[in-house]
CSV table of C-alpha atoms and ligand atoms in Angstrom, one decimal:
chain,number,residue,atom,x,y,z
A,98,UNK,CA,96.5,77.4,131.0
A,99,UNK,CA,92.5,78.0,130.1
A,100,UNK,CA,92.1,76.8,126.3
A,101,UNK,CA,92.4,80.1,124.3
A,102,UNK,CA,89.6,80.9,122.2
A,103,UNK,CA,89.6,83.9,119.2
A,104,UNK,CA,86.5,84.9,121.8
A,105,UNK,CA,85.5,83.7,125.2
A,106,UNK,CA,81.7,84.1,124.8
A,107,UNK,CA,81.0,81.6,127.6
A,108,UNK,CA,84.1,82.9,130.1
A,109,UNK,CA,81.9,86.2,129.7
A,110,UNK,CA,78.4,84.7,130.3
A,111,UNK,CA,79.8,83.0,133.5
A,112,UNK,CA,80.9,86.2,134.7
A,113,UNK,CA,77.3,87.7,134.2
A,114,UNK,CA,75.0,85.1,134.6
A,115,UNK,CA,73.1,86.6,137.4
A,116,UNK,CA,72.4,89.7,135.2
A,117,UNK,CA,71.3,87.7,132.2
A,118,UNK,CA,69.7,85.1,133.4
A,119,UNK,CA,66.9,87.0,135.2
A,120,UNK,CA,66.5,89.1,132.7
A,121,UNK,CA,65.8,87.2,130.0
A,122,UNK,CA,63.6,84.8,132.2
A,123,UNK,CA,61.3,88.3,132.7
A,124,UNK,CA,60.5,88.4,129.1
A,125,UNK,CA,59.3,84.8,128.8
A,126,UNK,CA,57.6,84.9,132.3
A,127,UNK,CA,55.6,88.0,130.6
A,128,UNK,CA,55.6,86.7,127.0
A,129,UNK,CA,56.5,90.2,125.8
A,130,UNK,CA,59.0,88.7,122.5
A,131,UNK,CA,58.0,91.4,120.3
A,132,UNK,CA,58.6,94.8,121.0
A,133,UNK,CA,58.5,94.0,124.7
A,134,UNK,CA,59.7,96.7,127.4
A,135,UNK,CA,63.2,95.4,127.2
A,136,UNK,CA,63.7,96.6,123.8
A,137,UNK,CA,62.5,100.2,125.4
A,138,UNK,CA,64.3,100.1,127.8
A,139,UNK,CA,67.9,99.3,126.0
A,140,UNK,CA,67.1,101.6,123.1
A,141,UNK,CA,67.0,104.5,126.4
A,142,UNK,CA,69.5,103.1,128.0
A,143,UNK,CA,72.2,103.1,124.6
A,144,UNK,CA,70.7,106.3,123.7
A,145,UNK,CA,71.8,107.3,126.9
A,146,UNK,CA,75.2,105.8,127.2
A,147,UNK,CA,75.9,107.2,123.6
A,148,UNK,CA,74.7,110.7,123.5
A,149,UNK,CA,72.5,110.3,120.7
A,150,UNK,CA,68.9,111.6,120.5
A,151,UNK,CA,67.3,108.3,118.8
A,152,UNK,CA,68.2,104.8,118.9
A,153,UNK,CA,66.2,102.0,116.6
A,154,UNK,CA,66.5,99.0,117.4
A,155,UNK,CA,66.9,96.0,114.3
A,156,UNK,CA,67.5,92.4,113.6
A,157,UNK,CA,71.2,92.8,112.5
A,158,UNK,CA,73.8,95.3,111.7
A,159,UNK,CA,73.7,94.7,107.7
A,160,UNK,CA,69.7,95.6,108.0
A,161,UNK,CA,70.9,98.0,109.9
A,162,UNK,CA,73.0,99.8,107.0
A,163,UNK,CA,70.1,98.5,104.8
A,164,UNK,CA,67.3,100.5,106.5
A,165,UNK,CA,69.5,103.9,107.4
A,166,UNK,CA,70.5,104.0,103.3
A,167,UNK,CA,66.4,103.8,102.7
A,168,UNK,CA,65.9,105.8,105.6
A,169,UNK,CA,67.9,108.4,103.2
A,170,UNK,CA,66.3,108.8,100.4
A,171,UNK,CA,68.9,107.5,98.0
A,172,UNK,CA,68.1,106.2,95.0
A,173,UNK,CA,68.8,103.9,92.3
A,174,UNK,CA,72.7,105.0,90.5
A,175,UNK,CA,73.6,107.2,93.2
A,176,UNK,CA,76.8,106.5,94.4
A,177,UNK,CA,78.1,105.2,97.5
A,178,UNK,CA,82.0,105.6,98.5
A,179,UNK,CA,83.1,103.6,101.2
A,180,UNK,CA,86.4,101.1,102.1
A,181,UNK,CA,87.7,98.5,99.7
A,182,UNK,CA,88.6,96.8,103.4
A,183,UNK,CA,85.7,95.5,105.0
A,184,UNK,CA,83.4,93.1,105.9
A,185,UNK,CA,81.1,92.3,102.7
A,186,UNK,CA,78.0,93.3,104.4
A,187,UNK,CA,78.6,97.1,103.8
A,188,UNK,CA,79.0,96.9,100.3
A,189,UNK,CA,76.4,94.7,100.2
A,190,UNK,CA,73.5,96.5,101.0
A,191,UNK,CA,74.6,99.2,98.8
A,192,UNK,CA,74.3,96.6,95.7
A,193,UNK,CA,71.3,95.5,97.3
A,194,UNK,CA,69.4,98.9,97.0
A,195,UNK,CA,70.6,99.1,93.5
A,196,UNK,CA,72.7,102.6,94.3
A,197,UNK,CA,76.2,102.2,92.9
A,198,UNK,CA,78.9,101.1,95.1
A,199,UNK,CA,82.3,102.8,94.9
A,200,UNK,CA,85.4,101.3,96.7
A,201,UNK,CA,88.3,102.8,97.8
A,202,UNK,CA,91.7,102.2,99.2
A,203,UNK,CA,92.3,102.3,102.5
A,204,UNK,CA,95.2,103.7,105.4
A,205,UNK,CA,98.7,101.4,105.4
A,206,UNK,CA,98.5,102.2,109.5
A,207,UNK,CA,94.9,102.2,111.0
A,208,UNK,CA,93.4,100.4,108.2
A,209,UNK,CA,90.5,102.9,107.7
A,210,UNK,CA,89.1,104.8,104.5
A,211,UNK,CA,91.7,107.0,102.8
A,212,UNK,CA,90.5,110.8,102.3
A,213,UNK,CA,92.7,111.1,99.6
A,214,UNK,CA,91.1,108.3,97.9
A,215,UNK,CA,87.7,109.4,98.8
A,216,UNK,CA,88.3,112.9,97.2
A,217,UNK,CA,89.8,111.3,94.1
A,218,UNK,CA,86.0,109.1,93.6
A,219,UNK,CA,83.9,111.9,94.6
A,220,UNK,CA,81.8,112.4,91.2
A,221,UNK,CA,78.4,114.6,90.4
A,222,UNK,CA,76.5,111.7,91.2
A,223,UNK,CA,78.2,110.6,94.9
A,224,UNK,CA,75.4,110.8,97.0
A,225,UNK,CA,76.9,109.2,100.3
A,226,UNK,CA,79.9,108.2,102.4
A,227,UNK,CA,80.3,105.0,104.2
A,228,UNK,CA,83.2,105.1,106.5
A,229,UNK,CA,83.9,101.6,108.6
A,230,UNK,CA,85.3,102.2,111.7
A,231,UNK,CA,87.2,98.9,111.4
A,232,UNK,CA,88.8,96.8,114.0
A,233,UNK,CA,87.3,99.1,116.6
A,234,UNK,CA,88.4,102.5,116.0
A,235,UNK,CA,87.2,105.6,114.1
A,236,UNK,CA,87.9,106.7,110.9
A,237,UNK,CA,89.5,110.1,109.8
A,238,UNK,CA,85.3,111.7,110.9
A,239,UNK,CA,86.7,115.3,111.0
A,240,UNK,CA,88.3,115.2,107.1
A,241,UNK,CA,85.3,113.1,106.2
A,242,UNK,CA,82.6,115.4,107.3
A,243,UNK,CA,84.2,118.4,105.9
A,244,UNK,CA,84.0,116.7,102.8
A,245,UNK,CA,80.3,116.0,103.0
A,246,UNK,CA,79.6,119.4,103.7
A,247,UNK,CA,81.3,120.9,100.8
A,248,UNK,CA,79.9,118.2,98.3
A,249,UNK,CA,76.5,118.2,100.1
A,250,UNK,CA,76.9,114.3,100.7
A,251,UNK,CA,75.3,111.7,103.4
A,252,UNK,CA,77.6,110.2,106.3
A,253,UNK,CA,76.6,107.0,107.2
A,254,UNK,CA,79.3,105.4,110.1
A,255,UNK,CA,79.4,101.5,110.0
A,256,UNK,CA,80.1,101.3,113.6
A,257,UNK,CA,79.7,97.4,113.9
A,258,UNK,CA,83.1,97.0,114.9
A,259,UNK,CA,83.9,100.2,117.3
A,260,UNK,CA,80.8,100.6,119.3
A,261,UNK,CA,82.1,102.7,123.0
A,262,UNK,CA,84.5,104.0,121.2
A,263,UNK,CA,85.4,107.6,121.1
A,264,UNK,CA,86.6,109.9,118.4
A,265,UNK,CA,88.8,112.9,119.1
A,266,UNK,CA,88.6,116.3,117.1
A,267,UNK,CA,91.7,118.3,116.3
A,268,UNK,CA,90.5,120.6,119.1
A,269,UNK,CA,90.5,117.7,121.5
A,270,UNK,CA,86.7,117.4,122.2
A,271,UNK,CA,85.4,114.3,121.8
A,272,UNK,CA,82.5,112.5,120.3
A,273,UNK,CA,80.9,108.6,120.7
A,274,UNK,CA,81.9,106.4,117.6
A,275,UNK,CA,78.3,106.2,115.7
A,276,UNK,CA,76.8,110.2,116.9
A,277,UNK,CA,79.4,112.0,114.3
A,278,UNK,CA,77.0,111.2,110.5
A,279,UNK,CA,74.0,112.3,110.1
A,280,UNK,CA,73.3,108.3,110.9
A,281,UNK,CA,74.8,104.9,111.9
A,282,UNK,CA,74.8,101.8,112.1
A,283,UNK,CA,75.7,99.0,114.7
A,284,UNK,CA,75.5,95.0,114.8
A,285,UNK,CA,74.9,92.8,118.2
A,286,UNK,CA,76.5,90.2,116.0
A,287,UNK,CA,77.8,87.8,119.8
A,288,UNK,CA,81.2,88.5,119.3
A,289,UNK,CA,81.0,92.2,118.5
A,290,UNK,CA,82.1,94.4,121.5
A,291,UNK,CA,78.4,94.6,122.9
A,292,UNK,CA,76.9,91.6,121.5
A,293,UNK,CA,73.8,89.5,122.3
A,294,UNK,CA,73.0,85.6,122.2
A,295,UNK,CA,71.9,85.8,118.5
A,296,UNK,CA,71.5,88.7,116.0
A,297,UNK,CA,70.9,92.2,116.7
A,298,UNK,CA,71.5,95.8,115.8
A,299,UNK,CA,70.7,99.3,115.8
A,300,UNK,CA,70.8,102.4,113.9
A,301,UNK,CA,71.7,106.0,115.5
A,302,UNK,CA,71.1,109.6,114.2
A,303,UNK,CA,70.1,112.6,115.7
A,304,UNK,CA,67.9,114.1,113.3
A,305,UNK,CA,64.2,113.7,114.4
A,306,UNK,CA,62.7,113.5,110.8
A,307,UNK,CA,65.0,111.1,109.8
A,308,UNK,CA,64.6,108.8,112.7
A,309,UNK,CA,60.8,108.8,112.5
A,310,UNK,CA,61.2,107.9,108.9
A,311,UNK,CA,63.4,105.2,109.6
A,312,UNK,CA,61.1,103.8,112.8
A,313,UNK,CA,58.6,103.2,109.7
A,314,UNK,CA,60.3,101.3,107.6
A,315,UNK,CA,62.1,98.8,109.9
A,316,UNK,CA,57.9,98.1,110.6
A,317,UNK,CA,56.7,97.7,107.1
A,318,UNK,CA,56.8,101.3,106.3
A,319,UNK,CA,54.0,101.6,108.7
A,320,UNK,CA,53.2,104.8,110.5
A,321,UNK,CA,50.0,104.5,111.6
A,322,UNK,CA,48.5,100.9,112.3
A,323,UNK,CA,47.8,99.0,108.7
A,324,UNK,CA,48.7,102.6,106.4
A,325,UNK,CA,51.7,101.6,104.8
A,326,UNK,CA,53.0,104.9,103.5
A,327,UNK,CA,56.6,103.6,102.1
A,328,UNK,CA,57.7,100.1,101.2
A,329,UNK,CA,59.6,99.0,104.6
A,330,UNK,CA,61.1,95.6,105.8
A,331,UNK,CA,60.1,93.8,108.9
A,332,UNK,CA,63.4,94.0,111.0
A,333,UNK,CA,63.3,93.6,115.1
A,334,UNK,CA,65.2,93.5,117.9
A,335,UNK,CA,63.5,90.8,119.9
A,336,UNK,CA,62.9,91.3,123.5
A,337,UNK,CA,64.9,88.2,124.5
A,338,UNK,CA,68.2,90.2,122.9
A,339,UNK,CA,67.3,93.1,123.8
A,340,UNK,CA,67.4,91.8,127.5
A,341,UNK,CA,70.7,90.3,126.7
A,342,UNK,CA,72.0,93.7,125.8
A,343,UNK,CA,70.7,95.6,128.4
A,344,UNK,CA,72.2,93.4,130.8
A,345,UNK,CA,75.4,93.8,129.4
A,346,UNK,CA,75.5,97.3,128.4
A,347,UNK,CA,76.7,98.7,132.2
A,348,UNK,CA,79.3,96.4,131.6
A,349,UNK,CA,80.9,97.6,128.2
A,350,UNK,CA,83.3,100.0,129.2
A,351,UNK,CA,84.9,97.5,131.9
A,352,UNK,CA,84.9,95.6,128.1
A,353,UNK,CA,86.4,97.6,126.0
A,354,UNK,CA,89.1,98.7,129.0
A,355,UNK,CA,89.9,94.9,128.7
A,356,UNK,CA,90.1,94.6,125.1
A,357,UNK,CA,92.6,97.7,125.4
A,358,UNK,CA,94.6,95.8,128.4
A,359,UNK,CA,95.2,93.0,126.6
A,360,UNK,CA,96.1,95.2,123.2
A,361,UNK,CA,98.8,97.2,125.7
A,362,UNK,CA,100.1,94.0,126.4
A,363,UNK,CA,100.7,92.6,123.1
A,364,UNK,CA,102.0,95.9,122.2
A,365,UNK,CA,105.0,95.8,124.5
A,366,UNK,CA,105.7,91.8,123.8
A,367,UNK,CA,106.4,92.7,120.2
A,368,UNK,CA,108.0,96.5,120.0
A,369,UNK,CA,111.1,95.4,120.1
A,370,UNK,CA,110.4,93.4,116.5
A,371,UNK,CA,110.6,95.4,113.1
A,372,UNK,CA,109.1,92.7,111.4
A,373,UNK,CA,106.1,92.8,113.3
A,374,UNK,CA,103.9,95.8,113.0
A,375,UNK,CA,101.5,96.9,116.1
A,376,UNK,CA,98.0,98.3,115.6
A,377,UNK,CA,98.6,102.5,115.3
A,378,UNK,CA,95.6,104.1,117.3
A,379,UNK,CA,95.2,107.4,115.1
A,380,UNK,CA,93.3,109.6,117.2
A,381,UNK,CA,94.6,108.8,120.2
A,382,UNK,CA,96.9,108.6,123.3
A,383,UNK,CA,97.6,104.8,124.4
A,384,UNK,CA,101.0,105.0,124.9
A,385,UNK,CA,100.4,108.1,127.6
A,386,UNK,CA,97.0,107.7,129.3
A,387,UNK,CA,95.2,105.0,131.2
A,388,UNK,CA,91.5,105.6,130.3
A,389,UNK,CA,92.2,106.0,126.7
A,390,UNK,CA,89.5,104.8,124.5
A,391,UNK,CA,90.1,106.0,121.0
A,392,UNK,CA,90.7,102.4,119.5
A,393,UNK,CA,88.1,99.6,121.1
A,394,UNK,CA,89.9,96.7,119.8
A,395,UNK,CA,87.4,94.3,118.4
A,396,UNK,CA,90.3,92.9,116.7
A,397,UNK,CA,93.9,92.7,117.7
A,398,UNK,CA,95.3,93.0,113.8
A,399,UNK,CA,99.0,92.7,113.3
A,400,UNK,CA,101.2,92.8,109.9
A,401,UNK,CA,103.8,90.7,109.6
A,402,UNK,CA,106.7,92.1,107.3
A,403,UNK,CA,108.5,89.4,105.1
A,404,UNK,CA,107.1,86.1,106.1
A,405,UNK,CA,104.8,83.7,105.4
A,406,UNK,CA,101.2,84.8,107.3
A,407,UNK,CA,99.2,81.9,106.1
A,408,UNK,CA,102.3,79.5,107.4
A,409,UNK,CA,102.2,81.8,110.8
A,410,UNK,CA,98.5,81.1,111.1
A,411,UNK,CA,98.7,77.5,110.8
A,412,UNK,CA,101.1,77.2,112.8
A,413,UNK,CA,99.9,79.1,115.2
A,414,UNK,CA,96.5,77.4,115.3
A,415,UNK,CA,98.8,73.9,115.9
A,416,UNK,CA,99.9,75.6,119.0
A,417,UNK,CA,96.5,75.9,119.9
A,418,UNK,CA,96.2,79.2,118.9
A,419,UNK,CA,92.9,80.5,117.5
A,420,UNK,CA,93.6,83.6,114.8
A,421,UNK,CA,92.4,85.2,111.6
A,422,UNK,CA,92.8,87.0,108.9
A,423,UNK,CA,90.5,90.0,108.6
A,424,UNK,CA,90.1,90.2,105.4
A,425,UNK,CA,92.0,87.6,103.1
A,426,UNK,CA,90.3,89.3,99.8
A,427,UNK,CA,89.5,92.5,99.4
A,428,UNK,CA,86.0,93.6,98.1
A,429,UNK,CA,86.6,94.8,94.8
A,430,UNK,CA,88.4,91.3,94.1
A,431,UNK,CA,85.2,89.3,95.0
A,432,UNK,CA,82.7,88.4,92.1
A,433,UNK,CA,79.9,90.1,92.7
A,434,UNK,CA,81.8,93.6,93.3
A,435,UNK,CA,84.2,93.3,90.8
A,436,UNK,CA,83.8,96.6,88.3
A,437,UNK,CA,85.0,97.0,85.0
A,438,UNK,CA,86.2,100.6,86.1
A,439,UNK,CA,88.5,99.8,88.9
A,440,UNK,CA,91.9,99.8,88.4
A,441,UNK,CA,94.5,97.5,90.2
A,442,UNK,CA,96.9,100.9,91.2
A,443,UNK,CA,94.1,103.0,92.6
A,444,UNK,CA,94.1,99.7,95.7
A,445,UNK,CA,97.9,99.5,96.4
A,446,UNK,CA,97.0,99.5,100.1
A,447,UNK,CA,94.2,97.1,100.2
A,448,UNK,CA,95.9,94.7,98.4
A,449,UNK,CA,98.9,94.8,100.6
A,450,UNK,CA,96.8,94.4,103.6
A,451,UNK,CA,95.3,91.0,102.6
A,452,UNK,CA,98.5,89.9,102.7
A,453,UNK,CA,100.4,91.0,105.4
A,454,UNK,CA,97.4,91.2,108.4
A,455,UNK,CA,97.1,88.7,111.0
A,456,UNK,CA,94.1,88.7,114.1
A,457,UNK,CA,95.2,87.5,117.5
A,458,UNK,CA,92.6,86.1,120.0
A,459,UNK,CA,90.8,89.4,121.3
A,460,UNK,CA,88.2,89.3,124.0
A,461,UNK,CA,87.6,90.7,127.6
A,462,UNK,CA,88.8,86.9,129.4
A,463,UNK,CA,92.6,86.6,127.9
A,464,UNK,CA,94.9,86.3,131.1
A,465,UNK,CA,98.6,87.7,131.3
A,466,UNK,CA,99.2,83.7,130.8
A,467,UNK,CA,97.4,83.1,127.5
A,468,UNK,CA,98.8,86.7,126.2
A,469,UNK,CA,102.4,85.3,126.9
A,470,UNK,CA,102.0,81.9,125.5
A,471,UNK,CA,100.2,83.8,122.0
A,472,UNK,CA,103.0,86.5,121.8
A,473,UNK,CA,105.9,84.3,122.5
A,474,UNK,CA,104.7,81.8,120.5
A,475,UNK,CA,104.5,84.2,117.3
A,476,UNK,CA,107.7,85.7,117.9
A,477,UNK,CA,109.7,82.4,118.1
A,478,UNK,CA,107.9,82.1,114.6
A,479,UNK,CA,108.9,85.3,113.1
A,480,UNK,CA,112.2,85.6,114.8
A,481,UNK,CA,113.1,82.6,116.2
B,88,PLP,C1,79.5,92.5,111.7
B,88,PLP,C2,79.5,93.6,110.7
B,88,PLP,C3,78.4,94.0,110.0
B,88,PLP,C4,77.1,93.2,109.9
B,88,PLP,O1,76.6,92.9,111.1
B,88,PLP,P1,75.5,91.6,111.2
B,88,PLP,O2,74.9,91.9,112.5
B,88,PLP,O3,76.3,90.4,111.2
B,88,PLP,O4,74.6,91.7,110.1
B,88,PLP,C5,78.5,95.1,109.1
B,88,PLP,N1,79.6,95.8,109.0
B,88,PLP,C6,80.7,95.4,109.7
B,88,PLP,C7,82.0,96.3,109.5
B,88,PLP,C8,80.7,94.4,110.6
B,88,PLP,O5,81.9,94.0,111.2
């Protein structure tokens, strides 16, 4: 059996070497590192694939959410609500800018921002709404934006994790993960679901004014050469990434339709155990249709139901099986988040969650062998 990583980043390269290769070696061979033709040509090409009217490209996904929150106007004390369960960098930027985060709880069974607890934190002074789509699919956008509208509030999707992914309305239309807000953000982080061979990301919208706004600040708030109209940040794609990506790009929906194979398949190995608790897709159809693509997987996240995680991830990682725990603390717990006015009750899920949650390997290489190795190996565990 092929060693099993948490992701295969080099399985993948080997597949698309003849892709990448040449197309990186075209930006050196015309020296083009900054703001080359490749970084054009991607930012068409996802605008493209994505249905979105503007694409900007960036250095990373957190500058990403940096520069669309400046891009917005907020200001100092206005507040931000988005999910106690996350990666740090959304709250992060929020601190950053000096607005005023405000965390909330999340869903016990897709793991995205409640709308019950958003309503609840929604005060005079809410300015914006930062849902996650975490572990790859979307988060309740219909009930979200209906909020927005009536409290006249920004949407801003962190779509690191779910990028491909598509969101289903009630009425069954469907819209790309990241085209829902009025703007979003994406990272190229390498192990993301379209990642490049260092740091990247990008920022959607489809509001003209906004995007123009935003293409001056991620260049020193320059519009026209050496005016500097609004303090910006210096935040690129570089070409050599950008060639990365738009190699891989044709290739993320063959991707993501692996990431979902391998998620069917760990779904069947363990429905038979009570104790073990599958990844829900919310908005979607898994269970009945082949080209479903609600739920992107960037991470296969289990809860296990009366017994030890921590002992179930060592143990597996001494079977030679790579996992995590996505996340072990949640945000309002960690030091430089913690607020005076949050109260332990209001995160009953959250704190559940960093429990109970486990992340099996999850990439587009895993073979029927290596998914029957992990799920037998975690069942013997938890109900041998
Ligand atoms: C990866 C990630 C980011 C940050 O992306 P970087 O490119 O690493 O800066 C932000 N939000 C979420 C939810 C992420 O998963």
């Amino acid at each position: 059996m092929k060693k099993i990583q948490m992701v295969d980043l080099k399985g993948q390269y080997e597949a698309i070497k003849h892709d990448v290769n040449p197309s990186i070696q075209e930006v050196i061979e015309n020296t083009t590192f900054i703001n080359g033709p490749k970084v054009h040509e991607f930012q068409h090409n996802l605008e493209r694939y994505l249905g979105v009217k503007h694409v900007i490209p960036c250095a990373n996904g957190t500058d990403a959410l940096q520069i669309a929150m400046m891009g917005l106007g907020l200001k100092p004390g206005d507040e931000v609500i988005t999910a106690d369960f996350t990666f740090a960098a959304t709250v992060e930027v929020i601190a950053l800018l000096n607005l005023a985060p405000v965390l909330v709880d999340v869903n016990e069974d897709d793991f995205n921002i409640n709308i019950e607890a958003i309503k609840r934190a929604i005060t005079p002074k809410t300015k914006a709404i930062v849902p996650v789509h975490l572990f790859g699919q979307c988060a309740n956008m219909e009930a979200i934006m209906e909020l927005a509208n009536e409290h006249n509030l920004y949407v801003i999707e962190d779509n690191a994790q779910a990028i491909g992914a598509h969101y289903t309305y009630k009425d069954g239309t469907k819209a790309k993960a990241g085209t829902i807000g009025h703007v979003a953000s994406t990272s190229f982080f390498p192990s993301k679901n379209l990642g490049c061979y260092g740091d990247g990301g990008a920022i959607f919208t489809n509001d003209d004014a906004l995007a123009h706004t935003i293409r001056g600040i991620v260049n020193h708030g320059m519009y026209e050469r050496y005016h500097h109209d609004v303090v910006g940040v210096n935040s690129r794609l570089d070409s050599i990434q950008a060639a990365v990506l738009d190699a891989k790009l044709p290739h993320l929906d063959n991707y993501n339709r692996a990431r979902q194979e391998a998620a069917r398949k760990y779904n069947k190995a363990f429905e038979a155990y009570e104790n073990i608790i599958t990844p829900k897709v919310s908005n979607g159809c898994m269970e009945i249709c082949d080209t479903c693509d609600c739920h992107v997987f960037h991470q296969y996240t289990l809860r296990v139901i009366g017994i030890d995680r921590d002992a179930l991830a060592k143990h597996l990682n001494e079977q030679g099986i790579p996992c995590g725990v996505y996340y072990p603390i949640p945000l309002h717990r960690q030091k430089a988040y913690a607020d005076v006015r949050y109260n332990e009750n209001d995160f009953k899920v959250t704190n559940q969650l960093v429990q109970d949650v486990i992340s099996l390997p999850m990439h587009t290489e895993l073979d029927d062998e290596q998914i029957e190795y992990i799920t037998e190996t975690v069942i013997k565990f938890t109900n041998g």
